[in-house]
Coordinates of C-alpha atoms in Angstrom, one line a residue:
M1 CA 0.0 0.0 0.0
A2 CA 2.6 2.4 -1.1
G3 CA 2.1 6.0 0.1
G4 CA -0.9 4.9 2.1
C5 CA -3.3 5.5 -0.8
W6 CA -6.5 3.5 -0.6
P7 CA -9.1 3.0 -3.4
S8 CA -12.3 4.9 -2.9
G9 CA -14.5 3.0 -5.3
S10 CA -15.8 -0.5 -5.2
G11 CA -12.8 -2.1 -6.9
F12 CA -9.0 -1.6 -7.5
Q13 CA -8.4 0.0 -11.0
K14 CA -5.6 -0.9 -13.2
K15 CA -4.7 -0.5 -16.8
R16 CA -5.0 -3.1 -19.7
M17 CA -2.4 -3.5 -22.2
D18 CA -4.4 -1.4 -24.6
G19 CA -4.7 1.4 -22.0
S20 CA -8.3 0.8 -21.1
E21 CA -9.4 0.6 -17.4
M22 CA -9.8 -2.8 -15.9
K23 CA -11.5 -3.4 -12.6
E24 CA -10.1 -6.0 -10.2
H25 CA -12.9 -8.0 -8.6
V26 CA -10.8 -8.7 -5.4
T27 CA -7.8 -6.9 -4.1
A28 CA -6.1 -7.7 -0.8
Y29 CA -4.3 -5.3 1.5
P30 CA -2.2 -7.3 3.9
I31 CA -1.1 -5.5 7.1
R32 CA 1.6 -7.1 9.2
V33 CA 1.5 -6.3 13.0
I34 CA 4.6 -7.4 14.9
P35 CA 5.3 -6.6 18.5
F36 CA 8.7 -6.5 20.1
D37 CA 9.9 -6.2 23.7
L38 CA 12.2 -3.3 24.8
G39 CA 12.8 -4.8 28.3
R40 CA 10.9 -3.1 31.0
Q41 CA 8.5 -0.3 32.0
L42 CA 9.8 3.0 30.5
T43 CA 10.8 5.9 32.6
N44 CA 10.5 9.6 31.7
A45 CA 14.2 9.6 30.9
D46 CA 13.7 6.5 28.5
V47 CA 10.8 8.2 26.8
Q48 CA 12.6 11.6 26.3
A49 CA 15.7 9.7 24.8
I50 CA 13.5 7.6 22.5
Q51 CA 11.5 10.8 21.3
R52 CA 14.9 12.4 20.6
T53 CA 16.2 9.6 18.7
V54 CA 12.9 9.3 16.7
L55 CA 12.8 13.0 15.8
E56 CA 16.5 12.8 14.5
Q57 CA 16.0 9.8 12.3
F58 CA 12.3 9.4 11.4
Q59 CA 9.0 11.4 10.9
E60 CA 6.9 11.6 14.0
K61 CA 3.4 10.3 13.6
D62 CA 0.5 12.4 15.0
L63 CA -2.2 10.1 16.4
T64 CA -5.7 11.2 15.2
P65 CA -8.3 11.8 17.8
R66 CA -9.9 8.4 16.7
Q67 CA -6.5 6.7 17.4
E68 CA -5.9 8.4 20.7
S69 CA -9.2 7.2 22.0
I70 CA -8.3 3.5 21.1
I71 CA -4.5 3.3 21.8
K72 CA -3.4 3.6 25.4
G73 CA -0.2 4.2 27.0
C74 CA 1.6 5.2 23.6
C75 CA 4.5 7.5 24.3
A76 CA 6.0 7.6 20.9
A77 CA 4.7 7.0 17.4
F78 CA 6.7 7.4 14.1
K79 CA 6.8 6.4 10.5
I80 CA 10.1 4.8 9.3
N81 CA 9.0 5.0 5.7
D82 CA 5.9 4.9 3.6
K83 CA 5.1 1.3 4.6
V84 CA 6.5 0.9 8.2
E85 CA 5.2 2.5 11.4
M86 CA 6.1 2.0 14.9
Y87 CA 4.3 2.6 18.2
V88 CA 6.2 2.5 21.5
F89 CA 4.2 2.0 24.8
E90 CA 5.0 2.9 28.3
N91 CA 5.0 -0.8 29.3
G92 CA 8.1 -1.3 27.2
L93 CA 6.5 -2.8 24.1
C94 CA 7.0 -1.6 20.6
V95 CA 4.6 -2.6 17.9
S96 CA 5.5 -2.5 14.4
V97 CA 3.0 -2.2 11.4
I98 CA 4.1 -3.0 7.9
Q99 CA 1.3 -2.1 5.2
E100 CA 2.2 -4.3 2.3
S101 CA 1.6 -3.5 -1.3
P102 CA -1.9 -4.6 -2.6
V103 CA -2.3 -8.2 -3.8
S104 CA -4.5 -8.5 -7.0
F105 CA -5.9 -11.9 -8.1
G106 CA -7.0 -11.3 -11.6
D107 CA -9.3 -14.0 -13.1
R108 CA -8.5 -16.2 -10.2
Y109 CA -10.4 -14.1 -7.8
Q110 CA -12.8 -16.9 -6.9
E111 CA -10.0 -18.8 -5.1
F112 CA -8.4 -15.7 -3.5
S113 CA -8.0 -17.3 -0.2
V114 CA -5.6 -19.9 -1.6
L115 CA -3.3 -17.3 -3.3
Y116 CA -3.6 -14.9 -0.4
C117 CA -2.6 -17.4 2.3
E118 CA 0.4 -18.6 0.1
N119 CA 1.4 -14.9 -0.2
R120 CA 1.1 -14.5 3.7
K121 CA 3.0 -17.7 4.4
I122 CA 6.0 -16.5 2.1
A123 CA 5.9 -13.0 3.8
H124 CA 5.8 -14.4 7.3
S125 CA 8.7 -16.8 6.4
Q126 CA 10.7 -13.9 5.0
L127 CA 10.0 -11.9 8.2
F128 CA 11.0 -14.8 10.5
K129 CA 14.2 -15.3 8.5
W130 CA 14.8 -11.5 8.6
A131 CA 14.9 -11.5 4.8
H132 CA 11.9 -9.3 4.2
P133 CA 12.5 -6.0 2.3
E134 CA 11.6 -4.2 5.5
S135 CA 13.6 -6.5 7.9
S136 CA 16.8 -4.5 8.0
V137 CA 15.1 -1.3 9.0
L138 CA 13.1 -3.1 11.6
D139 CA 16.2 -4.8 13.0
A140 CA 18.1 -1.5 13.2
T141 CA 15.4 0.4 14.9
I142 CA 14.4 -2.2 17.4
A143 CA 18.3 -2.6 18.2
D144 CA 18.5 1.2 18.8
L145 CA 15.3 1.3 20.9
R146 CA 16.5 -1.6 23.1
A147 CA 20.0 0.0 23.4
I148 CA 18.3 3.1 24.7
V149 CA 16.3 1.1 27.5
R150 CA 19.4 -0.9 28.3
A151 CA 21.6 2.2 28.8
G152 CA 18.9 3.5 31.3
S153 CA 18.9 0.3 33.3
K154 CA 20.9 -0.1 36.5
H155 CA 21.2 -3.8 36.2
E156 CA 20.9 -6.1 33.3
R157 CA 18.5 -8.3 35.3
E158 CA 15.9 -5.5 35.3
L159 CA 15.2 -6.3 31.6
R160 CA 12.8 -9.0 30.7
K161 CA 14.1 -12.1 28.9
S162 CA 12.0 -11.4 25.9
A163 CA 14.1 -8.3 25.2
N164 CA 17.1 -10.5 24.7
A165 CA 18.5 -10.9 21.1
E166 CA 18.5 -14.6 21.7
F167 CA 14.7 -14.9 22.6
E168 CA 12.6 -16.6 20.1
N169 CA 13.9 -15.6 16.7
R170 CA 15.7 -12.4 17.9
G171 CA 12.6 -11.2 19.6
L172 CA 10.2 -11.7 16.6
S173 CA 8.0 -14.2 18.4
Y174 CA 5.1 -14.1 16.0
I175 CA 3.4 -12.0 13.2
M176 CA -0.2 -11.0 13.0
T177 CA -1.6 -10.3 9.7
L178 CA -4.7 -8.1 9.5
S179 CA -6.4 -9.0 6.2
M180 CA -8.5 -6.4 4.3
F181 CA -10.1 -7.3 1.0
E182 CA -11.6 -4.8 -1.4
I183 CA -14.4 -6.6 -3.2
D184 CA -16.5 -5.6 -6.0
K185 CA -19.9 -4.6 -4.5
D186 CA -21.9 -6.2 -7.3
L187 CA -20.2 -9.6 -6.6
M188 CA -21.1 -9.7 -2.9
N189 CA -24.8 -9.7 -3.5
G190 CA -25.6 -7.6 -0.5
E191 CA -24.2 -7.0 2.9
D192 CA -25.5 -10.2 4.6
F193 CA -23.2 -13.3 4.7
R194 CA -26.3 -15.4 3.9
N195 CA -26.6 -13.7 0.7
F196 CA -22.9 -13.9 -0.4
P197 CA -22.2 -16.1 -3.6
G198 CA -21.0 -19.6 -2.7
W199 CA -17.4 -18.9 -3.9
L200 CA -17.0 -15.9 -1.6
K201 CA -18.4 -17.9 1.4
R202 CA -15.9 -20.7 0.8
N203 CA -13.0 -18.3 0.7
I204 CA -14.0 -16.7 3.9
Y205 CA -14.2 -20.2 5.5
A206 CA -10.9 -20.9 4.3
L207 CA -9.4 -17.7 5.8
M208 CA -11.1 -18.4 9.1
D209 CA -9.7 -21.8 9.4
P210 CA -6.6 -22.3 6.9
A211 CA -6.2 -25.8 8.0
L212 CA -9.1 -26.8 5.8
L213 CA -7.0 -26.1 2.8
Y214 CA -3.6 -27.1 4.3
L215 CA -2.7 -23.5 4.6
E216 CA -1.6 -23.3 8.2
D217 CA 0.5 -20.2 8.8
S218 CA 3.5 -22.1 10.2
S219 CA 7.0 -22.8 8.9
K220 CA 6.7 -26.3 10.2
F221 CA 3.9 -27.0 7.7
S222 CA 4.3 -27.3 4.0
T223 CA 2.8 -24.8 1.5
A224 CA -0.5 -25.6 -0.1
S225 CA 1.4 -26.0 -3.6
A226 CA 3.9 -28.5 -1.9
S227 CA 1.3 -30.5 -0.1
G228 CA 0.5 -32.6 -3.3
F229 CA -3.2 -31.9 -3.1
D230 CA -5.4 -30.0 -5.5
I231 CA -6.2 -27.0 -3.2
S232 CA -8.5 -25.2 -5.7
K233 CA -10.6 -28.5 -5.9
I234 CA -10.8 -28.7 -2.1
L235 CA -11.7 -25.2 -1.8
N236 CA -14.6 -25.7 -4.3
S237 CA -15.7 -28.8 -2.5
L238 CA -16.2 -27.0 0.9
E239 CA -19.7 -27.2 2.1
S240 CA -21.5 -24.3 3.5
G241 CA -21.3 -24.4 7.3
E242 CA -22.9 -22.1 10.0
E243 CA -23.3 -18.5 9.2
L244 CA -20.2 -16.5 10.4
H245 CA -20.8 -13.7 12.9
D246 CA -20.2 -10.2 11.4
F247 CA -18.7 -7.9 14.1
E248 CA -19.2 -4.8 11.9
R249 CA -22.2 -2.8 11.8
H250 CA -21.2 -0.4 8.9
R251 CA -23.2 -1.7 5.8
H252 CA -20.2 -1.2 3.4
L253 CA -18.0 -3.6 5.4
N254 CA -18.0 -7.1 7.0
T255 CA -15.7 -8.2 9.6
Y256 CA -15.0 -11.9 10.7
M257 CA -12.7 -13.1 13.3
S258 CA -11.3 -16.3 14.5
W259 CA -8.1 -17.5 16.3
A260 CA -6.4 -17.7 12.9
A261 CA -7.4 -14.5 11.3
V262 CA -9.2 -11.1 11.4
V263 CA -10.7 -10.5 7.8
L264 CA -12.5 -7.5 6.5
V265 CA -14.4 -7.7 3.3
G266 CA -16.3 -5.0 1.3
Q267 CA -15.5 -1.4 0.3
I268 CA -12.4 -0.5 2.5
Q269 CA -12.3 3.2 3.5
N270 CA -9.4 5.1 5.1
T271 CA -11.3 5.4 8.4
D272 CA -11.7 1.6 8.5
R273 CA -8.0 1.2 8.0
E274 CA -7.3 3.7 10.7
E275 CA -9.6 2.2 13.3
Y276 CA -8.7 -1.5 12.7
I277 CA -4.9 -0.8 12.7
A278 CA -5.3 1.1 15.9
L279 CA -7.4 -1.7 17.6
E280 CA -4.9 -4.3 16.5
V281 CA -1.9 -2.4 17.6
Q282 CA -3.4 -2.0 21.1
L283 CA -4.5 -5.7 21.2
Q284 CA -1.0 -7.0 20.2
C285 CA 0.6 -4.7 22.6
D286 CA -1.6 -6.1 25.5
W287 CA -1.3 -9.7 24.2
F288 CA 2.4 -9.7 23.9
Y289 CA 3.0 -7.9 27.1
I290 CA 1.1 -10.8 28.9
Y291 CA 3.2 -13.3 26.9
C292 CA 6.5 -11.6 27.9
L293 CA 5.5 -11.4 31.6
D294 CA 4.7 -15.0 31.5
K295 CA 8.0 -16.1 29.9
N296 CA 9.9 -13.8 32.2
L297 CA 8.3 -15.2 35.3
G298 CA 8.7 -18.8 34.5
M299 CA 8.1 -21.2 37.4
P300 CA 11.0 -20.3 40.0
S301 CA 11.6 -22.6 42.9
K302 CA 12.6 -19.7 45.1
I303 CA 11.6 -16.0 45.0
T304 CA 13.1 -13.1 46.9
R305 CA 11.4 -10.5 49.0
R306 CA 12.0 -8.0 46.0
E307 CA 10.4 -10.4 43.7
I308 CA 7.4 -10.9 45.9
I309 CA 6.9 -7.1 45.7
D310 CA 7.2 -7.2 41.9
L311 CA 4.6 -10.1 41.7
Q312 CA 2.2 -8.2 43.8
R313 CA 2.6 -5.1 41.6
Q314 CA 2.2 -7.4 38.5
N315 CA -1.1 -8.8 39.8
Y316 CA -2.5 -5.3 40.4
E317 CA -1.4 -4.2 36.9
L318 CA -3.2 -7.3 35.4
E319 CA -6.2 -6.4 37.2
L320 CA -6.2 -2.9 35.8
L321 CA -5.5 -4.3 32.3
E322 CA -8.4 -6.6 32.5
D323 CA -10.7 -3.8 33.6
R324 CA -9.7 -1.6 30.7
L325 CA -9.9 -4.2 27.9
L326 CA -13.3 -2.8 26.8
D327 CA -12.7 0.6 28.2
F328 CA -11.9 3.6 25.8
N329 CA -10.6 7.2 26.5
D330 CA -13.8 8.4 24.8
S331 CA -17.2 8.4 26.5
S332 CA -18.8 8.8 23.0
M333 CA -17.0 6.0 21.5
P334 CA -19.5 4.2 19.0
S335 CA -20.9 0.9 20.2
R336 CA -19.7 -0.8 17.0
I337 CA -16.1 -0.2 18.2
L338 CA -16.9 -2.0 21.6
E339 CA -18.3 -4.9 19.7
I340 CA -15.3 -5.2 17.5
Q341 CA -13.0 -4.9 20.4
R342 CA -14.9 -7.6 22.2
G343 CA -14.5 -9.9 19.3
L344 CA -10.7 -9.3 19.2
V345 CA -10.3 -10.0 22.9
D346 CA -12.5 -13.2 22.7
T347 CA -10.9 -14.7 19.5
S348 CA -7.3 -13.8 20.7
G349 CA -7.8 -15.4 24.1
L350 CA -6.3 -12.4 25.7
A351 CA -8.7 -12.4 28.8
D352 CA -7.9 -16.1 29.3
N353 CA -4.2 -15.4 29.1
I354 CA -4.6 -12.6 31.8
Q355 CA -6.5 -15.0 34.1
R356 CA -3.9 -17.7 33.6
L357 CA -1.0 -15.5 34.4
R358 CA -3.0 -14.1 37.5
R359 CA -3.5 -17.7 38.7
K360 CA 0.2 -18.5 38.3
I361 CA 1.2 -15.4 40.3
K362 CA -1.4 -16.3 43.0
Y363 CA 0.1 -19.7 43.1
L364 CA 3.6 -18.3 43.6
L365 CA 2.5 -15.9 46.2
D366 CA 0.4 -18.5 48.1
R367 CA 3.4 -20.9 48.0
E368 CA 5.7 -18.3 49.3
Q369 CA 3.3 -17.5 52.1
L370 CA 2.8 -21.1 53.0
E371 CA 6.7 -21.6 53.0
V372 CA 7.1 -18.5 55.3
G373 CA 4.4 -19.9 57.7
I374 CA 6.3 -23.3 57.8
R375 CA 9.5 -21.4 58.5
Q376 CA 7.9 -19.4 61.2
R377 CA 6.4 -22.5 62.7
R378 CA 9.8 -24.4 62.7
L379 CA 11.4 -21.3 64.4
G380 CA 8.6 -21.3 66.9
Q381 CA 9.3 -25.0 67.6
S382 CA 12.9 -24.3 68.0
S383 CA 12.3 -21.4 70.4
E384 CA 9.8 -23.6 72.4
L385 CA 12.4 -26.4 72.8
L386 CA 15.1 -23.9 73.8
L387 CA 12.9 -22.4 76.5
F388 CA 11.9 -25.9 77.7
F389 CA 15.5 -26.9 78.1
I390 CA 16.4 -23.6 79.8
A391 CA 13.5 -24.2 82.1
V392 CA 14.7 -27.7 82.8
I393 CA 18.2 -26.6 83.6
E394 CA 17.0 -24.1 86.1
I395 CA 14.7 -26.4 87.9
A396 CA 16.6 -29.6 87.6
P397 CA 18.9 -29.0 90.8
I398 CA 15.8 -28.2 92.9
V399 CA 13.9 -31.2 91.7
A400 CA 17.0 -33.4 92.2
E401 CA 17.4 -32.1 95.8
Y402 CA 13.7 -32.5 96.7
G403 CA 13.6 -36.1 95.1
D404 CA 16.6 -37.3 96.9
H405 CA 14.7 -36.7 100.2
L406 CA 12.1 -39.2 99.1
F407 CA 14.5 -42.0 98.2
P408 CA 17.9 -42.5 96.5
H409 CA 18.1 -41.3 92.9
A410 CA 14.5 -40.2 92.9
G411 CA 15.6 -36.7 91.8
I412 CA 17.3 -38.0 88.7
L413 CA 14.3 -40.1 87.8
I414 CA 11.9 -37.2 88.1
N415 CA 14.1 -34.9 86.0
I416 CA 14.2 -37.6 83.3
A417 CA 10.4 -38.0 83.6
I418 CA 9.9 -34.2 83.3
I419 CA 12.1 -34.1 80.1
V420 CA 10.3 -37.1 78.6
L421 CA 7.0 -35.6 79.3
G422 CA 7.9 -32.3 78.0
I423 CA 9.3 -33.6 74.7
L424 CA 6.0 -35.7 74.3
L425 CA 4.0 -32.6 74.9
L426 CA 6.0 -30.6 72.4
I427 CA 5.7 -33.3 69.7
W428 CA 1.9 -33.7 70.3
K429 CA 1.3 -30.0 70.2
N430 CA 3.1 -29.6 66.8

């Protein structure tokens, strides 16, 4: 999407060889959203240093009022070039957005899901191998931002493991592609999924669950062309399943979501692009932040008092994050945005991830509290035993002298009986 220009009509226009206009039936606009971890919560000094670096090298990006109401805790936003933007957050996350060039399908538009998923798989593979056209600028920028945060850290252990260059493919843990499809309005046969032509329904089904066509977005699975199957034939044989839920209320656009994809079909407008990119940037910031906290925490066998305080703080932060998932900095936010956000949260599993991490933190805190109780109990037992022996030592001469008046060696026997009885009482008590 060079220059950020989007078509305003119902189809993407291009020239035939004879110079006449030709309308593309389906055109895709892939948007890659990639989060990175800078290491820790940013201080004011970090933010100022990052902003200075950004202004020296790149063009600052002014968030629109619409974006400001969606994106929370963003302390710096900038454009690296016409295709790449970055958003730096106070929690130490940086979300990169790559707006790829449009993908046209020509006469094969009725199987666009196959071609599109192949294109996505190739792009993701290039990004994971750091061989994408934008990889070098991503690598250099993230390295500079991490260097700023590292320079402002007192100790290396302050930084999260996910900010290490050795963490999960040099910090590029995953890529989320937001998929937008400009489709000729006449081909859609209305705004309702039930009225869509069969070929369009089948393609949307395939995008929602790529495994149906052997199109899993993973480097560990072969591409569709290498699978040995006739993917086009499989696509055409897909039966109509249940009607997919449309999360969008605007009539010119339909939005479908699953764990595998977020897909927009219809007549894409600039405001749509702005809203959905902002929503996805915030979602990936929150999702990856929870992921980084979980990976950094692990399951330690011992935790220090400082770590206990950090866990309590994290637990409170998670509670606040959970409360604001469906909260926006705009009291007049349209209800359709809330519905879209709810769909993004539900299909991404973000709320479940937060709860899982909170349970893990609670377990560690409860375990530490139990161990402290056990240590205190043992200390109490040792103190009781010490006091008992001190008392025995003090009274033993008196008991021995009194017992010897009764009969020979009676004092020794009484002292032994007192010691045995005292030990039995201590054992029974504890």
